[in-house]
Amino acid sequence: MHERAAEFQERVRDRHGVDLDVLEFEAGTETAAAAADAVGCDTAAIASTIVVSLAEPEREAGPENLAAAVTSGANRLDLDAVAEQFGAASAAMADPERIREVVGWSIGGVPPIGHDAALPTVFDPTLARYDTVYGAAGTPSAVFATEPEALVDLAGATVVDLTE
C-alpha cells in the first residue's frame, strides 16, 4: 500500500476508531469518473472532497478561512452557495499549495476526513441515495468505501445542497 494511503488509514483508525479498507488502483482515481470506473459504481456515488477558500466569512471557518465540501461526483459545487452557507463575501477553489500545507493532502487525493486541521464540512445530500459511497484515501489512486451516514458523522459534516 502507498505510504500516504496507509497514513490515511492509520489516521482514521487513531482518530475515529474505524478500520477502513483502502482500495488502490493502477489506473488512478483522481477524477470522479476515473474513480467510478475503477470501483465499478455510478459517478454519483463518488464522494469528492473540494477545499474552498472563503473571503471574510461571518461565521468561524477553518484555518486560513478554508472549508471542505464533500460532493457527489455527478454534481458541480456552487461556490456562491458555499459563500452564502458560511456567510462569506465569496468562495473560491483553494490554492493547491494551501490545501497541502493546511489540510495535509494533495489535490486528487484529498479525503473527506483525516485532515491535519479541522475544517467545517458540508455534505451533498445526493450521496445519501447510495448504500455505499467512495472517498479519496490520501492519494490519486486510492479510495475507501463507507456508508454515507457514517461519512457524515466521521466528517462532522452539515448535510446541505450546495450544488449547481
XYZ file of N, CA, C and O in Angstrom:
656
model
N 0.854 -1.181 0.000
C 0.000 0.000 0.000
C 0.896 1.240 0.000
O 1.910 1.272 0.691
N 0.477 2.246 -0.767
C 1.207 3.511 -0.809
C 1.284 4.088 0.605
O 0.318 3.994 1.372
N 2.412 4.689 0.958
C 2.600 5.179 2.337
C 1.575 6.232 2.734
O 1.150 6.287 3.890
N 1.123 7.070 1.801
C 0.129 8.095 2.138
C -1.245 7.453 2.367
O -1.998 7.887 3.244
N -1.576 6.423 1.605
C -2.836 5.710 1.820
C -2.802 4.995 3.166
O -3.793 4.996 3.905
N -1.659 4.411 3.498
C -1.503 3.752 4.798
C -1.597 4.780 5.926
O -2.198 4.514 6.976
N -1.019 5.960 5.709
C -1.106 7.035 6.709
C -2.555 7.456 6.919
O -2.996 7.645 8.055
N -3.302 7.588 5.836
C -4.722 7.927 5.934
C -5.464 6.868 6.748
O -6.199 7.189 7.682
N -5.258 5.613 6.409
C -5.929 4.504 7.087
C -5.610 4.514 8.591
O -6.504 4.365 9.427
N -4.352 4.720 8.926
C -3.932 4.751 10.332
C -4.524 5.962 11.057
O -4.972 5.858 12.199
N -4.524 7.107 10.389
C -5.047 8.332 10.996
C -6.530 8.177 11.331
O -6.976 8.572 12.408
N -7.298 7.597 10.428
C -8.728 7.392 10.664
C -8.935 6.397 11.806
O -9.804 6.591 12.658
N -8.132 5.362 11.856
C -8.225 4.384 12.945
C -7.920 5.063 14.288
O -8.653 4.877 15.263
N -6.852 5.863 14.334
C -6.457 6.524 15.579
C -7.473 7.569 16.040
O -7.773 7.662 17.220
N -7.966 8.360 15.104
C -8.871 9.466 15.458
C -10.308 9.032 15.674
O -11.017 9.609 16.491
N -10.762 8.069 14.887
C -12.176 7.718 14.897
C -12.469 6.291 15.341
O -13.632 5.915 15.467
N -11.425 5.490 15.533
C -11.630 4.106 15.930
C -12.292 3.267 14.860
O -12.997 2.309 15.161
N -12.085 3.641 13.600
C -12.719 2.952 12.477
C -11.635 2.363 11.581
O -10.664 3.042 11.244
N -11.812 1.106 11.210
C -10.900 0.471 10.254
C -11.538 0.530 8.873
O -12.559 -0.113 8.630
N -10.936 1.325 8.009
C -11.428 1.445 6.641
C -10.548 0.626 5.710
O -9.326 0.637 5.842
N -11.165 -0.062 4.776
C -10.420 -0.786 3.755
C -10.094 0.184 2.629
O -11.002 0.772 2.029
N -8.819 0.353 2.359
C -8.380 1.226 1.278
C -8.171 0.371 0.036
O -7.506 -0.659 0.078
N -8.754 0.823 -1.053
C -8.622 0.153 -2.343
C -7.711 0.998 -3.219
O -7.897 2.206 -3.325
N -6.711 0.361 -3.834
C -5.787 1.093 -4.702
C -5.908 0.588 -6.131
O -6.120 -0.607 -6.358
N -5.774 1.512 -7.074
C -5.940 1.195 -8.488
C -4.788 1.788 -9.295
O -4.450 2.955 -9.131
N -4.217 0.981 -10.175
C -3.120 1.444 -11.017
C -3.550 2.560 -11.952
O -2.788 3.473 -12.237
N -4.762 2.496 -12.448
C -5.243 3.474 -13.425
C -5.442 4.857 -12.813
O -5.509 5.837 -13.523
N -5.529 4.953 -11.517
C -5.740 6.241 -10.856
C -7.211 6.524 -10.650
O -8.071 6.014 -11.360
N -7.475 7.354 -9.644
C -8.849 7.703 -9.285
C -8.981 9.196 -9.013
O -9.812 9.605 -8.221
N -8.126 10.014 -9.666
C -8.116 11.427 -9.326
C -9.336 12.210 -9.789
O -9.584 13.295 -9.306
N -10.122 11.666 -10.710
C -11.394 12.292 -11.067
C -12.520 11.369 -10.623
O -12.332 10.164 -10.459
N -13.706 11.946 -10.466
C -14.855 11.127 -10.061
C -15.150 10.057 -11.100
O -15.429 8.903 -10.749
N -15.057 10.403 -12.371
C -15.330 9.421 -13.426
C -14.314 8.281 -13.396
O -14.678 7.114 -13.529
N -13.037 8.617 -13.203
C -11.999 7.583 -13.138
C -12.199 6.698 -11.913
O -12.045 5.473 -11.986
N -12.550 7.303 -10.783
C -12.789 6.523 -9.568
C -13.978 5.592 -9.758
O -13.931 4.423 -9.382
N -15.051 6.110 -10.358
C -16.239 5.293 -10.582
C -15.925 4.125 -11.515
O -16.371 2.997 -11.271
N -15.152 4.385 -12.563
C -14.758 3.301 -13.471
C -13.941 2.244 -12.744
O -14.160 1.050 -12.925
N -13.006 2.689 -11.918
C -12.136 1.753 -11.199
C -12.924 0.907 -10.211
O -12.727 -0.308 -10.118
N -13.828 1.541 -9.480
C -14.599 0.850 -8.439
C -15.744 0.045 -9.036
O -16.148 -0.970 -8.492
N -16.295 0.537 -10.147
C -17.459 -0.113 -10.744
C -18.765 0.381 -10.156
O -19.675 -0.401 -9.900
N -18.854 1.701 -9.935
C -20.066 2.287 -9.369
C -20.487 3.490 -10.220
O -19.778 3.896 -11.137
N -21.625 4.065 -9.876
C -22.065 5.302 -10.523
C -21.132 6.437 -10.134
O -20.668 6.493 -8.979
N -20.912 7.353 -11.046
C -20.109 8.538 -10.735
C -20.711 9.292 -9.553
O -19.990 9.858 -8.737
N -22.031 9.266 -9.446
C -22.710 9.972 -8.360
C -22.397 9.394 -6.989
O -22.602 10.060 -5.966
N -21.874 8.163 -6.905
C -21.528 7.537 -5.613
C -20.113 7.874 -5.169
O -19.665 7.404 -4.126
N -19.422 8.699 -5.942
C -18.078 9.132 -5.555
C -18.201 10.380 -4.695
O -18.809 11.377 -5.096
N -17.633 10.351 -3.512
C -17.661 11.473 -2.573
C -16.398 12.304 -2.786
O -15.355 12.019 -2.199
N -16.512 13.308 -3.644
C -15.367 14.171 -3.964
C -15.225 15.252 -2.901
O -16.206 15.902 -2.546
N -14.011 15.449 -2.412
C -13.762 16.477 -1.406
C -13.105 17.673 -2.064
O -12.019 17.565 -2.644
N -13.778 18.812 -1.964
C -13.295 20.053 -2.553
C -13.032 21.029 -1.410
O -13.923 21.313 -0.607
N -11.805 21.530 -1.346
C -11.457 22.501 -0.320
C -11.632 23.898 -0.915
O -11.126 24.192 -1.997
N -12.367 24.717 -0.165
C -12.764 26.042 -0.636
C -12.171 27.105 0.278
O -12.109 26.936 1.500
N -11.762 28.212 -0.334
C -11.259 29.368 0.399
C -12.397 30.382 0.520
O -13.033 30.730 -0.475
N -12.658 30.825 1.738
C -13.748 31.760 2.000
C -13.191 33.158 2.246
O -12.267 33.325 3.041
N -13.776 34.153 1.590
C -13.358 35.537 1.794
C -14.234 36.161 2.868
O -15.450 36.200 2.732
N -13.609 36.604 3.924
C -14.286 37.317 5.010
C -15.543 36.615 5.517
O -16.632 37.192 5.509
N -15.405 35.367 5.981
C -16.606 34.665 6.467
C -17.131 35.289 7.761
O -16.362 35.746 8.603
N -18.461 35.333 7.886
C -19.087 35.880 9.094
C -19.057 34.882 10.237
O -18.981 35.260 11.390
N -19.165 33.596 9.906
C -19.076 32.594 10.956
C -17.711 31.931 10.878
O -17.045 31.979 9.844
N -17.332 31.317 11.945
C -15.988 30.741 12.034
C -15.739 29.699 10.959
O -16.522 28.780 10.749
N -14.639 29.875 10.257
C -14.213 28.904 9.250
C -12.998 28.174 9.794
O -12.533 28.432 10.905
N -12.453 27.295 8.998
C -11.260 26.564 9.388
C -10.036 27.447 9.282
O -10.118 28.629 8.949
N -8.875 26.868 9.567
C -7.626 27.619 9.449
C -7.517 28.263 8.072
O -7.892 27.671 7.061
N -7.044 29.487 8.074
C -6.860 30.253 6.836
C -8.159 30.366 6.043
O -8.153 30.472 4.821
N -9.303 30.366 6.747
C -10.620 30.516 6.137
C -10.919 29.446 5.085
O -11.476 29.737 4.026
N -10.570 28.215 5.391
C -10.854 27.102 4.500
C -12.041 26.294 5.010
O -12.268 26.204 6.222
N -12.781 25.720 4.078
C -13.875 24.814 4.395
C -13.812 23.666 3.391
O -13.188 23.797 2.331
N -14.443 22.544 3.730
C -14.468 21.389 2.830
C -15.902 21.116 2.401
O -16.838 21.229 3.200
N -16.045 20.762 1.131
C -17.343 20.359 0.594
C -17.192 18.952 0.035
O -16.340 18.706 -0.814
N -17.997 18.034 0.553
C -17.986 16.661 0.063
C -19.200 16.539 -0.860
O -20.340 16.586 -0.396
N -18.923 16.443 -2.152
C -19.997 16.449 -3.136
C -20.038 15.145 -3.918
O -19.031 14.455 -4.060
N -21.201 14.853 -4.455
C -21.348 13.724 -5.362
C -20.528 14.007 -6.611
O -20.523 15.134 -7.117
N -19.850 12.988 -7.114
C -19.046 13.146 -8.318
C -19.854 13.540 -9.534
O -19.293 13.995 -10.535
N -21.172 13.397 -9.475
C -22.034 13.774 -10.592
C -22.459 15.242 -10.516
O -23.057 15.756 -11.448
N -22.163 15.902 -9.406
C -22.601 17.279 -9.201
C -21.443 18.259 -9.270
O -20.292 17.897 -9.047
N -21.797 19.489 -9.532
C -20.810 20.575 -9.571
C -21.088 21.502 -8.386
O -22.237 21.904 -8.157
N -20.050 21.825 -7.642
C -20.179 22.680 -6.465
C -20.517 24.106 -6.883
O -19.895 24.662 -7.785
N -21.494 24.698 -6.216
C -21.887 26.082 -6.453
C -21.151 26.949 -5.424
O -21.525 26.987 -4.249
N -20.106 27.626 -5.864
C -19.276 28.412 -4.948
C -20.047 29.566 -4.316
O -19.789 29.924 -3.165
N -21.012 30.147 -5.029
C -21.831 31.205 -4.439
C -22.668 30.656 -3.288
O -22.826 31.308 -2.254
N -23.194 29.452 -3.456
C -23.977 28.821 -2.388
C -23.093 28.498 -1.190
O -23.528 28.623 -0.039
N -21.849 28.098 -1.438
C -20.908 27.836 -0.341
C -20.644 29.131 0.422
O -20.668 29.163 1.658
N -20.394 30.213 -0.309
C -20.159 31.508 0.342
C -21.358 31.892 1.201
O -21.199 32.318 2.353
N -22.551 31.719 0.659
C -23.764 32.048 1.412
C -23.891 31.173 2.654
O -24.234 31.664 3.737
N -23.609 29.877 2.530
C -23.691 28.946 3.667
C -22.809 29.398 4.822
O -23.184 29.287 5.982
N -21.636 29.911 4.491
C -20.688 30.315 5.532
C -20.708 31.825 5.802
O -19.873 32.329 6.544
N -21.654 32.534 5.183
C -21.746 33.976 5.392
C -20.505 34.702 4.918
O -20.091 35.701 5.511
N -19.905 34.224 3.847
C -18.676 34.814 3.325
C -18.984 35.747 2.157
O -20.003 35.594 1.475
N -18.097 36.685 1.925
C -18.253 37.600 0.800
C -18.167 36.840 -0.519
O -18.860 37.169 -1.481
N -17.320 35.815 -0.551
C -17.177 34.978 -1.742
C -16.467 33.685 -1.355
O -15.919 33.572 -0.260
N -16.496 32.748 -2.290
C -15.788 31.482 -2.100
C -15.114 31.130 -3.417
O -15.630 31.431 -4.489
N -13.949 30.516 -3.312
C -13.196 30.103 -4.497
C -12.503 28.786 -4.186
O -12.307 28.432 -3.019
N -12.147 28.071 -5.231
C -11.368 26.856 -5.038
C -10.073 27.255 -4.334
O -9.418 28.220 -4.744
N -9.710 26.544 -3.315
C -8.496 26.875 -2.562
C -7.254 26.557 -3.390
O -7.260 25.654 -4.229
N -6.209 27.288 -3.109
C -4.923 27.100 -3.773
C -4.353 25.727 -3.394
O -4.342 25.371 -2.209
N -3.893 24.961 -4.386
C -3.370 23.614 -4.093
C -2.256 23.603 -3.045
O -2.191 22.694 -2.215
N -1.398 24.605 -3.050
C -0.312 24.678 -2.062
C -0.874 24.883 -0.656
O -0.423 24.257 0.302
N -1.876 25.765 -0.524
C -2.513 25.984 0.784
C -3.201 24.723 1.264
O -3.178 24.397 2.455
N -3.846 24.017 0.331
C -4.513 22.768 0.710
C -3.489 21.792 1.273
O -3.692 21.213 2.338
N -2.392 21.635 0.579
C -1.356 20.693 1.036
C -0.799 21.117 2.396
O -0.611 20.294 3.291
N -0.549 22.417 2.570
C 0.034 22.910 3.821
C -0.934 22.823 4.998
O -0.546 22.442 6.098
N -2.181 23.200 4.788
C -3.151 23.285 5.889
C -3.879 21.966 6.120
O -4.041 21.519 7.248
N -4.315 21.332 5.043
C -5.132 20.124 5.149
C -4.264 18.868 5.223
O -4.644 17.874 5.814
N -3.084 18.936 4.580
C -2.146 17.820 4.669
C -2.223 16.830 3.524
O -1.508 15.833 3.523
N -3.076 17.084 2.556
C -3.239 16.181 1.425
C -3.174 16.980 0.136
O -3.470 18.167 0.123
N -2.823 16.320 -0.946
C -2.730 16.980 -2.247
C -3.989 16.754 -3.059
O -4.650 15.723 -2.936
N -4.297 17.723 -3.919
C -5.457 17.626 -4.803
C -5.381 16.316 -5.586
O -4.323 15.895 -6.014
N -6.527 15.702 -5.737
C -6.613 14.402 -6.410
C -6.665 13.264 -5.417
O -7.100 12.168 -5.742
N -6.239 13.545 -4.172
C -6.256 12.522 -3.139
C -6.764 13.041 -1.809
O -6.615 12.380 -0.779
N -7.371 14.244 -1.797
C -7.857 14.831 -0.543
C -9.046 14.018 -0.040
O -10.087 13.957 -0.689
N -8.893 13.383 1.107
C -10.002 12.595 1.655
C -11.012 13.506 2.361
O -10.696 14.651 2.719
N -12.212 13.019 2.591
C -13.214 13.812 3.299
C -12.981 13.871 4.813
O -13.594 14.686 5.503
N -12.094 13.051 5.318
C -11.770 13.005 6.747
C -10.250 12.837 6.888
O -9.568 12.562 5.912
N -9.748 13.004 8.114
C -8.330 12.756 8.363
C -7.431 13.915 7.972
O -6.275 13.721 7.629
N -7.947 15.126 8.062
C -7.154 16.306 7.712
C -6.220 16.708 8.854
O -6.482 16.392 10.010
N -5.165 17.436 8.510
C -4.266 17.968 9.531
C -4.964 19.001 10.398
O -4.671 19.122 11.587
N -5.852 19.788 9.807
C -6.578 20.833 10.516
C -8.074 20.560 10.394
O -8.538 20.070 9.364
N -8.799 20.889 11.440
C -10.249 20.699 11.417
C -10.885 21.756 10.516
O -10.675 22.952 10.709
N -11.637 21.299 9.517
C -12.321 22.210 8.614
C -13.825 22.026 8.760
O -14.304 20.894 8.858
N -14.583 23.133 8.753
C -16.029 22.956 8.691
C -16.343 22.268 7.371
O -15.738 22.567 6.340
N -17.268 21.322 7.405
C -17.519 20.486 6.236
C -19.010 20.440 5.927
O -19.833 20.279 6.833
N -19.319 20.546 4.637
C -20.684 20.376 4.161
C -20.727 19.116 3.310
O -19.718 18.706 2.734
N -21.895 18.491 3.270
C -22.052 17.175 2.630
C -23.245 17.202 1.695
O -24.354 17.554 2.100
N -23.031 16.820 0.459
C -24.044 16.796 -0.585
C -25.079 15.696 -0.304
O -24.732 14.519 -0.231
N -26.370 16.053 -0.169
C -27.390 15.035 0.118
C -27.571 14.009 -0.998
O -28.130 12.935 -0.756
N -27.096 14.293 -2.206
C -27.175 13.318 -3.301
C -26.494 12.013 -2.902
O -26.935 10.927 -3.287
N -25.429 12.102 -2.116
C -24.674 10.906 -1.715
C -25.511 9.971 -0.843
O -25.268 8.765 -0.828
N -26.495 10.516 -0.136
C -27.335 9.697 0.748
C -28.228 8.734 -0.029
O -28.808 7.819 0.561
N -28.319 8.882 -1.336
C -29.127 7.972 -2.151
C -28.464 6.614 -2.334
O -29.076 5.679 -2.833
N -27.206 6.504 -1.945
C -26.437 5.280 -2.160
C -26.196 4.560 -0.847
O -26.049 5.196 0.200
N -26.138 3.245 -0.903
C -25.804 2.451 0.278
C -24.331 2.598 0.617
O -23.948 2.579 1.788
N -23.498 2.731 -0.414
C -22.051 2.861 -0.248
C -21.559 3.995 -1.126
O -21.981 4.118 -2.275
N -20.680 4.823 -0.557
C -20.013 5.876 -1.323
C -18.511 5.668 -1.181
O -18.040 4.993 -0.257
N -17.758 6.274 -2.101
C -16.312 6.093 -2.144
C -15.629 7.448 -2.086
O -15.916 8.332 -2.893
N -14.711 7.602 -1.127
C -13.953 8.842 -0.996
C -12.475 8.589 -1.201
O -11.999 7.454 -1.058
N -11.750 9.647 -1.535
C -10.302 9.540 -1.713
C -9.658 9.123 -0.393
O -10.111 9.495 0.686
N -8.572 8.383 -0.519
C -7.879 7.858 0.663
C -6.423 8.323 0.703
O -5.527 7.554 1.015
N -6.202 9.591 0.342
C -4.874 10.174 0.531
C -3.962 10.201 -0.670
O -2.930 10.854 -0.637
N -4.312 9.483 -1.737
C -3.510 9.516 -2.961
C -4.457 9.547 -4.165
O -5.631 9.195 -4.028
N -3.953 9.918 -5.330
C -4.793 9.930 -6.526
C -5.130 8.536 -7.061
O -5.769 8.432 -8.096
N -4.722 7.491 -6.371
C -5.039 6.141 -6.835
C -5.646 5.273 -5.738
O -5.697 4.059 -5.866
N -6.139 5.900 -4.664
C -6.695 5.139 -3.542
C -8.038 5.717 -3.105
O -8.215 6.940 -3.051
N -8.974 4.820 -2.810
C -10.281 5.209 -2.299
C -10.668 4.285 -1.148
O -10.058 3.237 -0.952
N -11.687 4.688 -0.410
C -12.258 3.830 0.621
C -13.774 3.860 0.466
O -14.333 4.820 -0.050
N -14.420 2.798 0.896
C -15.870 2.686 0.827
C -16.455 2.868 2.220
O -15.878 2.408 3.211
N -17.604 3.517 2.281
C -18.308 3.675 3.546
C -19.765 4.005 3.269
O -20.135 4.350 2.149
N -20.592 3.914 4.299
C -21.982 4.339 4.194
C -22.018 5.861 4.287
O -21.251 6.452 5.057
N -22.896 6.523 3.540
C -22.942 7.984 3.576
C -23.181 8.546 4.978
O -22.548 9.532 5.370
N -24.076 7.908 5.741
C -24.378 8.407 7.085
C -23.145 8.340 7.976
O -22.903 9.229 8.789
N -22.372 7.274 7.836
C -21.143 7.140 8.621
C -20.150 8.226 8.232
O -19.469 8.795 9.106
N -20.071 8.540 6.950
C -19.145 9.579 6.497
C -19.548 10.949 7.030
O -18.698 11.733 7.452
N -20.844 11.234 7.046
C -21.329 12.492 7.615
C -20.883 12.591 9.074
O -20.366 13.624 9.519
N -21.068 11.519 9.827
C -20.686 11.510 11.242
C -19.173 11.674 11.416
O -18.727 12.470 12.237
N -18.394 10.912 10.657
C -16.939 10.983 10.777
C -16.401 12.368 10.427
O -15.461 12.856 11.060
N -17.008 13.003 9.425
C -16.552 14.317 8.983
C -17.132 15.451 9.821
O -16.700 16.597 9.696
N -18.093 15.138 10.667
C -18.765 16.193 11.419
C -19.423 17.181 10.471
O -19.438 18.393 10.708
N -19.980 16.655 9.392
C -20.488 17.483 8.301
C -21.940 17.917 8.509
O -22.711 17.245 9.183
N -22.265 19.023 7.859
C -23.619 19.505 7.759
C -24.144 19.102 6.390
O -23.505 19.386 5.375
N -25.276 18.417 6.360
C -25.859 17.994 5.085
C -26.647 19.170 4.513
O -27.613 19.639 5.127
N -26.203 19.648 3.365
C -26.853 20.781 2.704
C -26.508 20.749 1.226
O -25.375 20.441 0.858
N -27.495 21.044 0.396
C -27.259 21.042 -1.050
C -26.623 22.358 -1.469
O -27.260 23.404 -1.396
N -25.375 22.284 -1.884
C -24.637 23.459 -2.358
C -24.128 23.217 -3.773
O -23.043 23.650 -4.134
N -24.931 22.499 -4.559
C -24.502 22.168 -5.912
C -25.324 22.952 -6.924
O -26.406 23.480 -6.620
N -24.792 23.016 -8.152
C -25.489 23.732 -9.225
C -26.598 22.885 -9.796
O -26.569 21.684 -9.760
